[in-house]
């Protein structure tokens, strides 16, 4: 079946530091890949996505590149801010049809804390 | 900006009692999802609707959980009887349901259930 593995957290950084959160996946075919962010007390918000190999998703200074050869979708940001403190989830959906289409499979989440 | 609405935001109940959660998706979204998020883990799909029809309920514990979307708009998730292990965040999401890789899921704020 499909699965997503994220790096163990929590991650603690100082403001303006470089961020990488690793994500690898197992899936048949060519899934779509996503990063969602969950701020304290809120639901999940889509941060960025990529739907085919070598695509780069980007939003709010965050980037992730769909690497088919390494089955990875690592999240990066060059300079984090205190307001980036949240839980980050990597996820996938299968691109093929069938009843599983659209179903998001999530990783376990990575807690990011950014200190001033 | 249109949002997915959920109520209640918080629910405390005793085990063996019945509980119900409500979700109102973004207007025009044909696909509705219910996810369960246990603390420290990523969300897991419980049930997926396309309009009023269930597409996937393979992970729904049908002996105690039920879900309906009678008119293909809002939806109710019920647990009867609740067990201690049901304590979790219950998230509702919706999408246009066009079956495209660009079909984004939008999440509501969730209902935090505590079973005592």
mmCIF file of C-alpha atoms in Angstrom:
data_model
loop_
_atom_site.group_PDB
_atom_site.id
_atom_site.type_symbol
_atom_site.label_atom_id
_atom_site.label_comp_id
_atom_site.label_asym_id
_atom_site.label_seq_id
_atom_site.Cartn_x
_atom_site.Cartn_y
_atom_site.Cartn_z
ATOM 1 C CA UNK A 1 0.000 0.000 0.000
ATOM 2 C CA UNK A 2 0.901 3.673 -0.063
ATOM 3 C CA UNK A 3 2.936 5.168 2.775
ATOM 4 C CA UNK A 4 4.779 8.363 3.689
ATOM 5 C CA UNK A 5 7.732 8.638 6.045
ATOM 6 C CA UNK A 6 8.859 11.947 7.530
ATOM 7 C CA UNK A 7 11.957 12.769 9.512
ATOM 8 C CA UNK A 8 11.610 12.480 13.249
ATOM 9 C CA UNK A 9 10.896 15.674 15.112
ATOM 10 C CA UNK A 10 10.651 17.964 16.818
ATOM 11 C CA UNK A 11 12.853 20.405 14.942
ATOM 12 C CA UNK A 12 14.003 23.519 16.776
ATOM 13 C CA UNK A 13 15.648 26.384 14.888
ATOM 14 C CA UNK A 14 16.625 29.974 15.403
ATOM 15 C CA UNK A 15 15.003 32.657 13.301
ATOM 16 C CA UNK A 16 16.582 33.022 9.810
ATOM 17 C CA UNK A 17 18.028 29.503 9.905
ATOM 18 C CA UNK A 18 17.733 27.110 6.949
ATOM 19 C CA UNK A 19 15.028 24.464 7.199
ATOM 20 C CA UNK A 20 14.887 20.978 5.712
ATOM 21 C CA UNK A 21 12.231 18.418 6.582
ATOM 22 C CA UNK A 22 12.774 15.106 4.852
ATOM 23 C CA UNK A 23 9.924 13.135 3.315
ATOM 24 C CA UNK A 24 10.033 9.861 1.398
ATOM 25 C CA UNK A 25 7.154 7.859 0.023
ATOM 26 C CA UNK A 26 6.126 4.442 -1.195
ATOM 27 C CA UNK A 27 3.450 4.252 -3.852
ATOM 28 C CA UNK A 28 2.611 2.579 -7.125
ATOM 29 C CA UNK A 29 2.653 4.706 -10.216
ATOM 30 C CA UNK A 30 3.043 8.450 -10.022
ATOM 31 C CA UNK A 31 1.262 9.944 -7.015
ATOM 32 C CA UNK A 32 0.665 13.626 -6.393
ATOM 33 C CA UNK A 33 2.663 14.938 -3.435
ATOM 34 C CA UNK A 34 1.701 17.579 -0.889
ATOM 35 C CA UNK A 35 2.921 19.461 2.138
ATOM 36 C CA UNK A 36 0.256 20.555 4.615
ATOM 37 C CA UNK A 37 0.816 22.797 7.639
ATOM 38 C CA UNK A 38 -1.164 22.779 10.875
ATOM 39 C CA UNK A 39 -0.907 25.808 13.153
ATOM 40 C CA UNK A 40 -1.854 25.378 16.826
ATOM 41 C CA UNK A 41 -5.584 24.904 17.271
ATOM 42 C CA UNK A 42 -6.305 24.998 13.549
ATOM 43 C CA UNK A 43 -7.069 22.585 10.741
ATOM 44 C CA UNK A 44 -4.659 21.629 7.982
ATOM 45 C CA UNK A 45 -3.749 24.115 5.271
ATOM 46 C CA UNK A 46 -2.222 23.185 1.956
ATOM 47 C CA UNK A 47 1.284 24.644 1.773
ATOM 48 C CA UNK A 48 2.412 23.385 -1.622
ATOM 49 C CA UNK A 49 2.045 20.486 -4.034
ATOM 50 C CA UNK A 50 3.606 18.783 -7.046
ATOM 51 C CA UNK A 51 1.811 16.462 -9.407
ATOM 52 C CA UNK A 52 4.572 14.966 -11.549
ATOM 53 C CA UNK A 53 8.245 14.086 -11.403
ATOM 54 C CA UNK A 54 10.711 17.018 -11.267
ATOM 55 C CA UNK A 55 7.917 19.497 -10.501
ATOM 56 C CA UNK A 56 8.781 22.055 -7.844
ATOM 57 C CA UNK A 57 6.042 23.278 -5.547
ATOM 58 C CA UNK A 58 6.551 26.599 -3.794
ATOM 59 C CA UNK A 59 4.639 28.915 -1.480
ATOM 60 C CA UNK A 60 5.496 31.480 1.221
ATOM 61 C CA UNK A 61 9.226 30.872 0.748
ATOM 62 C CA UNK A 62 8.880 27.089 1.132
ATOM 63 C CA UNK A 63 9.911 24.762 -1.695
ATOM 64 C CA UNK A 64 9.821 21.041 -2.405
ATOM 65 C CA UNK A 65 10.853 19.104 -5.534
ATOM 66 C CA UNK A 66 9.232 15.838 -6.616
ATOM 67 C CA UNK A 67 12.124 13.369 -7.008
ATOM 68 C CA UNK A 68 10.907 10.145 -8.583
ATOM 69 C CA UNK A 69 14.346 8.508 -8.565
ATOM 70 C CA UNK A 70 14.699 8.869 -4.797
ATOM 71 C CA UNK A 71 10.937 8.814 -4.032
ATOM 72 C CA UNK A 72 11.372 11.988 -2.016
ATOM 73 C CA UNK A 73 9.683 15.355 -1.539
ATOM 74 C CA UNK A 74 11.819 17.233 0.989
ATOM 75 C CA UNK A 75 10.558 20.575 2.298
ATOM 76 C CA UNK A 76 13.000 23.494 2.425
ATOM 77 C CA UNK A 77 13.005 27.142 3.406
ATOM 78 C CA UNK A 78 15.997 29.417 3.277
ATOM 79 C CA UNK A 79 15.156 31.611 6.275
ATOM 80 C CA UNK A 80 12.517 30.580 8.806
ATOM 81 C CA UNK A 81 10.478 32.947 10.935
ATOM 82 C CA UNK A 82 8.865 32.534 14.333
ATOM 83 C CA UNK A 83 5.496 32.495 12.562
ATOM 84 C CA UNK A 84 6.524 29.286 10.743
ATOM 85 C CA UNK A 85 6.251 27.350 14.012
ATOM 86 C CA UNK A 86 3.700 24.629 13.292
ATOM 87 C CA UNK A 87 3.335 20.933 12.473
ATOM 88 C CA UNK A 88 4.209 19.993 8.887
ATOM 89 C CA UNK A 89 2.713 16.954 7.151
ATOM 90 C CA UNK A 90 3.882 15.333 3.952
ATOM 91 C CA UNK A 91 1.141 13.496 2.055
ATOM 92 C CA UNK A 92 0.314 11.793 -1.225
ATOM 93 C CA UNK A 93 -2.680 10.847 -3.321
ATOM 94 C CA UNK A 94 -2.626 8.233 -6.065
ATOM 95 C CA UNK A 95 -2.976 9.655 -9.553
ATOM 96 C CA UNK A 96 -4.586 6.559 -10.985
ATOM 97 C CA UNK A 97 -8.335 6.163 -10.975
ATOM 98 C CA UNK A 98 -10.305 3.856 -8.771
ATOM 99 C CA UNK A 99 -11.832 4.163 -5.345
ATOM 100 C CA UNK A 100 -8.587 5.266 -3.696
ATOM 101 C CA UNK A 101 -8.312 8.337 -5.905
ATOM 102 C CA UNK A 102 -8.213 11.509 -3.854
ATOM 103 C CA UNK A 103 -7.467 9.706 -0.598
ATOM 104 C CA UNK A 104 -4.625 11.484 1.181
ATOM 105 C CA UNK A 105 -2.049 9.307 2.923
ATOM 106 C CA UNK A 106 -0.136 11.366 5.494
ATOM 107 C CA UNK A 107 3.187 11.066 7.211
ATOM 108 C CA UNK A 108 3.300 11.314 10.987
ATOM 109 C CA UNK A 109 4.056 15.030 11.015
ATOM 110 C CA UNK A 110 7.089 17.058 12.070
ATOM 111 C CA UNK A 111 6.832 19.701 14.776
ATOM 112 C CA UNK A 112 8.820 22.840 13.955
ATOM 113 C CA UNK A 113 9.598 25.423 16.617
ATOM 114 C CA UNK A 114 11.397 28.625 15.632
ATOM 115 C CA UNK A 115 12.922 30.804 18.357
ATOM 116 C CA UNK A 116 13.624 34.539 17.978
ATOM 117 C CA UNK B 1 -12.722 33.080 1.259
ATOM 118 C CA UNK B 2 -14.975 30.018 1.477
ATOM 119 C CA UNK B 3 -14.182 27.602 4.279
ATOM 120 C CA UNK B 4 -15.174 24.173 5.495
ATOM 121 C CA UNK B 5 -17.270 24.508 8.649
ATOM 122 C CA UNK B 6 -17.321 21.970 11.459
ATOM 123 C CA UNK B 7 -19.160 21.781 14.743
ATOM 124 C CA UNK B 8 -18.742 21.421 17.579
ATOM 125 C CA UNK B 9 -15.096 22.441 17.906
ATOM 126 C CA UNK B 10 -14.721 20.519 21.155
ATOM 127 C CA UNK B 11 -16.682 17.622 22.601
ATOM 128 C CA UNK B 12 -16.222 15.804 25.891
ATOM 129 C CA UNK B 13 -18.240 12.678 26.480
ATOM 130 C CA UNK B 14 -18.241 9.593 28.623
ATOM 131 C CA UNK B 15 -17.587 6.188 27.168
ATOM 132 C CA UNK B 16 -20.651 4.324 25.906
ATOM 133 C CA UNK B 17 -22.372 7.606 25.040
ATOM 134 C CA UNK B 18 -23.298 8.655 21.505
ATOM 135 C CA UNK B 19 -21.649 11.622 19.790
ATOM 136 C CA UNK B 20 -22.191 13.330 16.451
ATOM 137 C CA UNK B 21 -20.102 15.726 14.409
ATOM 138 C CA UNK B 22 -21.279 17.977 11.620
ATOM 139 C CA UNK B 23 -19.470 19.253 8.546
ATOM 140 C CA UNK B 24 -20.497 21.787 5.915
ATOM 141 C CA UNK B 25 -18.143 21.685 2.914
ATOM 142 C CA UNK B 26 -17.267 24.533 0.600
ATOM 143 C CA UNK B 27 -20.199 25.269 -1.697
ATOM 144 C CA UNK B 28 -19.987 23.319 -4.924
ATOM 145 C CA UNK B 29 -17.547 20.717 -3.631
ATOM 146 C CA UNK B 30 -18.741 17.262 -4.639
ATOM 147 C CA UNK B 31 -16.244 15.243 -2.610
ATOM 148 C CA UNK B 32 -16.258 15.189 1.182
ATOM 149 C CA UNK B 33 -13.815 13.388 3.462
ATOM 150 C CA UNK B 34 -13.764 12.542 7.165
ATOM 151 C CA UNK B 35 -10.327 11.949 8.716
ATOM 152 C CA UNK B 36 -9.318 10.971 12.237
ATOM 153 C CA UNK B 37 -6.106 12.400 13.665
ATOM 154 C CA UNK B 38 -4.760 10.781 16.820
ATOM 155 C CA UNK B 39 -2.432 13.022 18.816
ATOM 156 C CA UNK B 40 1.082 12.912 17.415
ATOM 157 C CA UNK B 41 0.068 11.197 14.181
ATOM 158 C CA UNK B 42 -1.047 12.169 10.721
ATOM 159 C CA UNK B 43 -4.728 12.105 9.756
ATOM 160 C CA UNK B 44 -6.196 8.842 8.495
ATOM 161 C CA UNK B 45 -9.175 8.634 6.171
ATOM 162 C CA UNK B 46 -12.363 7.248 7.679
ATOM 163 C CA UNK B 47 -14.833 7.801 4.853
ATOM 164 C CA UNK B 48 -15.026 9.518 1.468
ATOM 165 C CA UNK B 49 -18.218 10.701 -0.230
ATOM 166 C CA UNK B 50 -18.786 11.648 -3.837
ATOM 167 C CA UNK B 51 -22.002 13.658 -3.703
ATOM 168 C CA UNK B 52 -24.272 11.516 -1.502
ATOM 169 C CA UNK B 53 -22.556 8.194 -2.248
ATOM 170 C CA UNK B 54 -19.872 6.532 -0.163
ATOM 171 C CA UNK B 55 -16.747 5.958 -2.262
ATOM 172 C CA UNK B 56 -14.451 4.555 0.423
ATOM 173 C CA UNK B 57 -15.299 3.527 3.977
ATOM 174 C CA UNK B 58 -12.803 0.705 4.280
ATOM 175 C CA UNK B 59 -11.210 2.229 7.429
ATOM 176 C CA UNK B 60 -14.469 3.149 9.136
ATOM 177 C CA UNK B 61 -15.201 0.958 12.206
ATOM 178 C CA UNK B 62 -18.712 0.179 11.094
ATOM 179 C CA UNK B 63 -19.758 -1.514 14.306
ATOM 180 C CA UNK B 64 -19.785 1.882 16.039
ATOM 181 C CA UNK B 65 -19.210 4.583 13.421
ATOM 182 C CA UNK B 66 -21.663 5.797 10.800
ATOM 183 C CA UNK B 67 -21.560 8.635 8.306
ATOM 184 C CA UNK B 68 -24.114 10.149 6.022
ATOM 185 C CA UNK B 69 -24.415 12.887 3.442
ATOM 186 C CA UNK B 70 -28.062 12.641 2.571
ATOM 187 C CA UNK B 71 -28.433 15.526 0.118
ATOM 188 C CA UNK B 72 -24.862 15.553 -1.075
ATOM 189 C CA UNK B 73 -24.050 18.737 0.809
ATOM 190 C CA UNK B 74 -23.400 18.665 4.562
ATOM 191 C CA UNK B 75 -22.444 15.517 6.422
ATOM 192 C CA UNK B 76 -22.730 13.942 9.864
ATOM 193 C CA UNK B 77 -20.337 11.485 11.485
ATOM 194 C CA UNK B 78 -21.674 9.536 14.446
ATOM 195 C CA UNK B 79 -20.052 7.309 17.040
ATOM 196 C CA UNK B 80 -22.195 5.021 19.181
ATOM 197 C CA UNK B 81 -21.056 3.933 21.670
ATOM 198 C CA UNK B 82 -17.916 6.006 22.147
ATOM 199 C CA UNK B 83 -14.813 4.253 23.499
ATOM 200 C CA UNK B 84 -11.729 5.684 25.200
ATOM 201 C CA UNK B 85 -9.655 4.993 22.081
ATOM 202 C CA UNK B 86 -11.886 7.278 20.017
ATOM 203 C CA UNK B 87 -10.342 10.357 21.616
ATOM 204 C CA UNK B 88 -8.870 12.242 18.658
ATOM 205 C CA UNK B 89 -9.326 15.177 16.297
ATOM 206 C CA UNK B 90 -11.945 14.549 13.629
ATOM 207 C CA UNK B 91 -11.248 16.506 10.474
ATOM 208 C CA UNK B 92 -13.554 17.155 7.556
ATOM 209 C CA UNK B 93 -12.242 18.108 4.135
ATOM 210 C CA UNK B 94 -13.821 18.842 0.773
ATOM 211 C CA UNK B 95 -12.717 19.136 -2.834
ATOM 212 C CA UNK B 96 -14.278 19.894 -6.173
ATOM 213 C CA UNK B 97 -14.229 16.200 -7.015
ATOM 214 C CA UNK B 98 -13.254 16.590 -10.645
ATOM 215 C CA UNK B 99 -10.892 13.622 -10.471
ATOM 216 C CA UNK B 100 -7.892 15.731 -11.449
ATOM 217 C CA UNK B 101 -4.434 15.773 -9.898
ATOM 218 C CA UNK B 102 -4.985 19.487 -9.244
ATOM 219 C CA UNK B 103 -8.042 18.733 -7.096
ATOM 220 C CA UNK B 104 -7.062 20.221 -3.722
ATOM 221 C CA UNK B 105 -8.597 19.163 -0.409
ATOM 222 C CA UNK B 106 -9.558 21.983 1.937
ATOM 223 C CA UNK B 107 -9.786 21.162 5.626
ATOM 224 C CA UNK B 108 -12.054 22.434 8.343
ATOM 225 C CA UNK B 109 -10.821 23.350 11.845
ATOM 226 C CA UNK B 110 -11.728 19.934 13.234
ATOM 227 C CA UNK B 111 -13.634 18.616 16.244
ATOM 228 C CA UNK B 112 -11.540 17.630 19.241
ATOM 229 C CA UNK B 113 -13.203 14.638 20.941
ATOM 230 C CA UNK B 114 -12.285 13.555 24.453
ATOM 231 C CA UNK B 115 -13.823 10.349 25.785
ATOM 232 C CA UNK B 116 -13.681 9.917 29.571
#
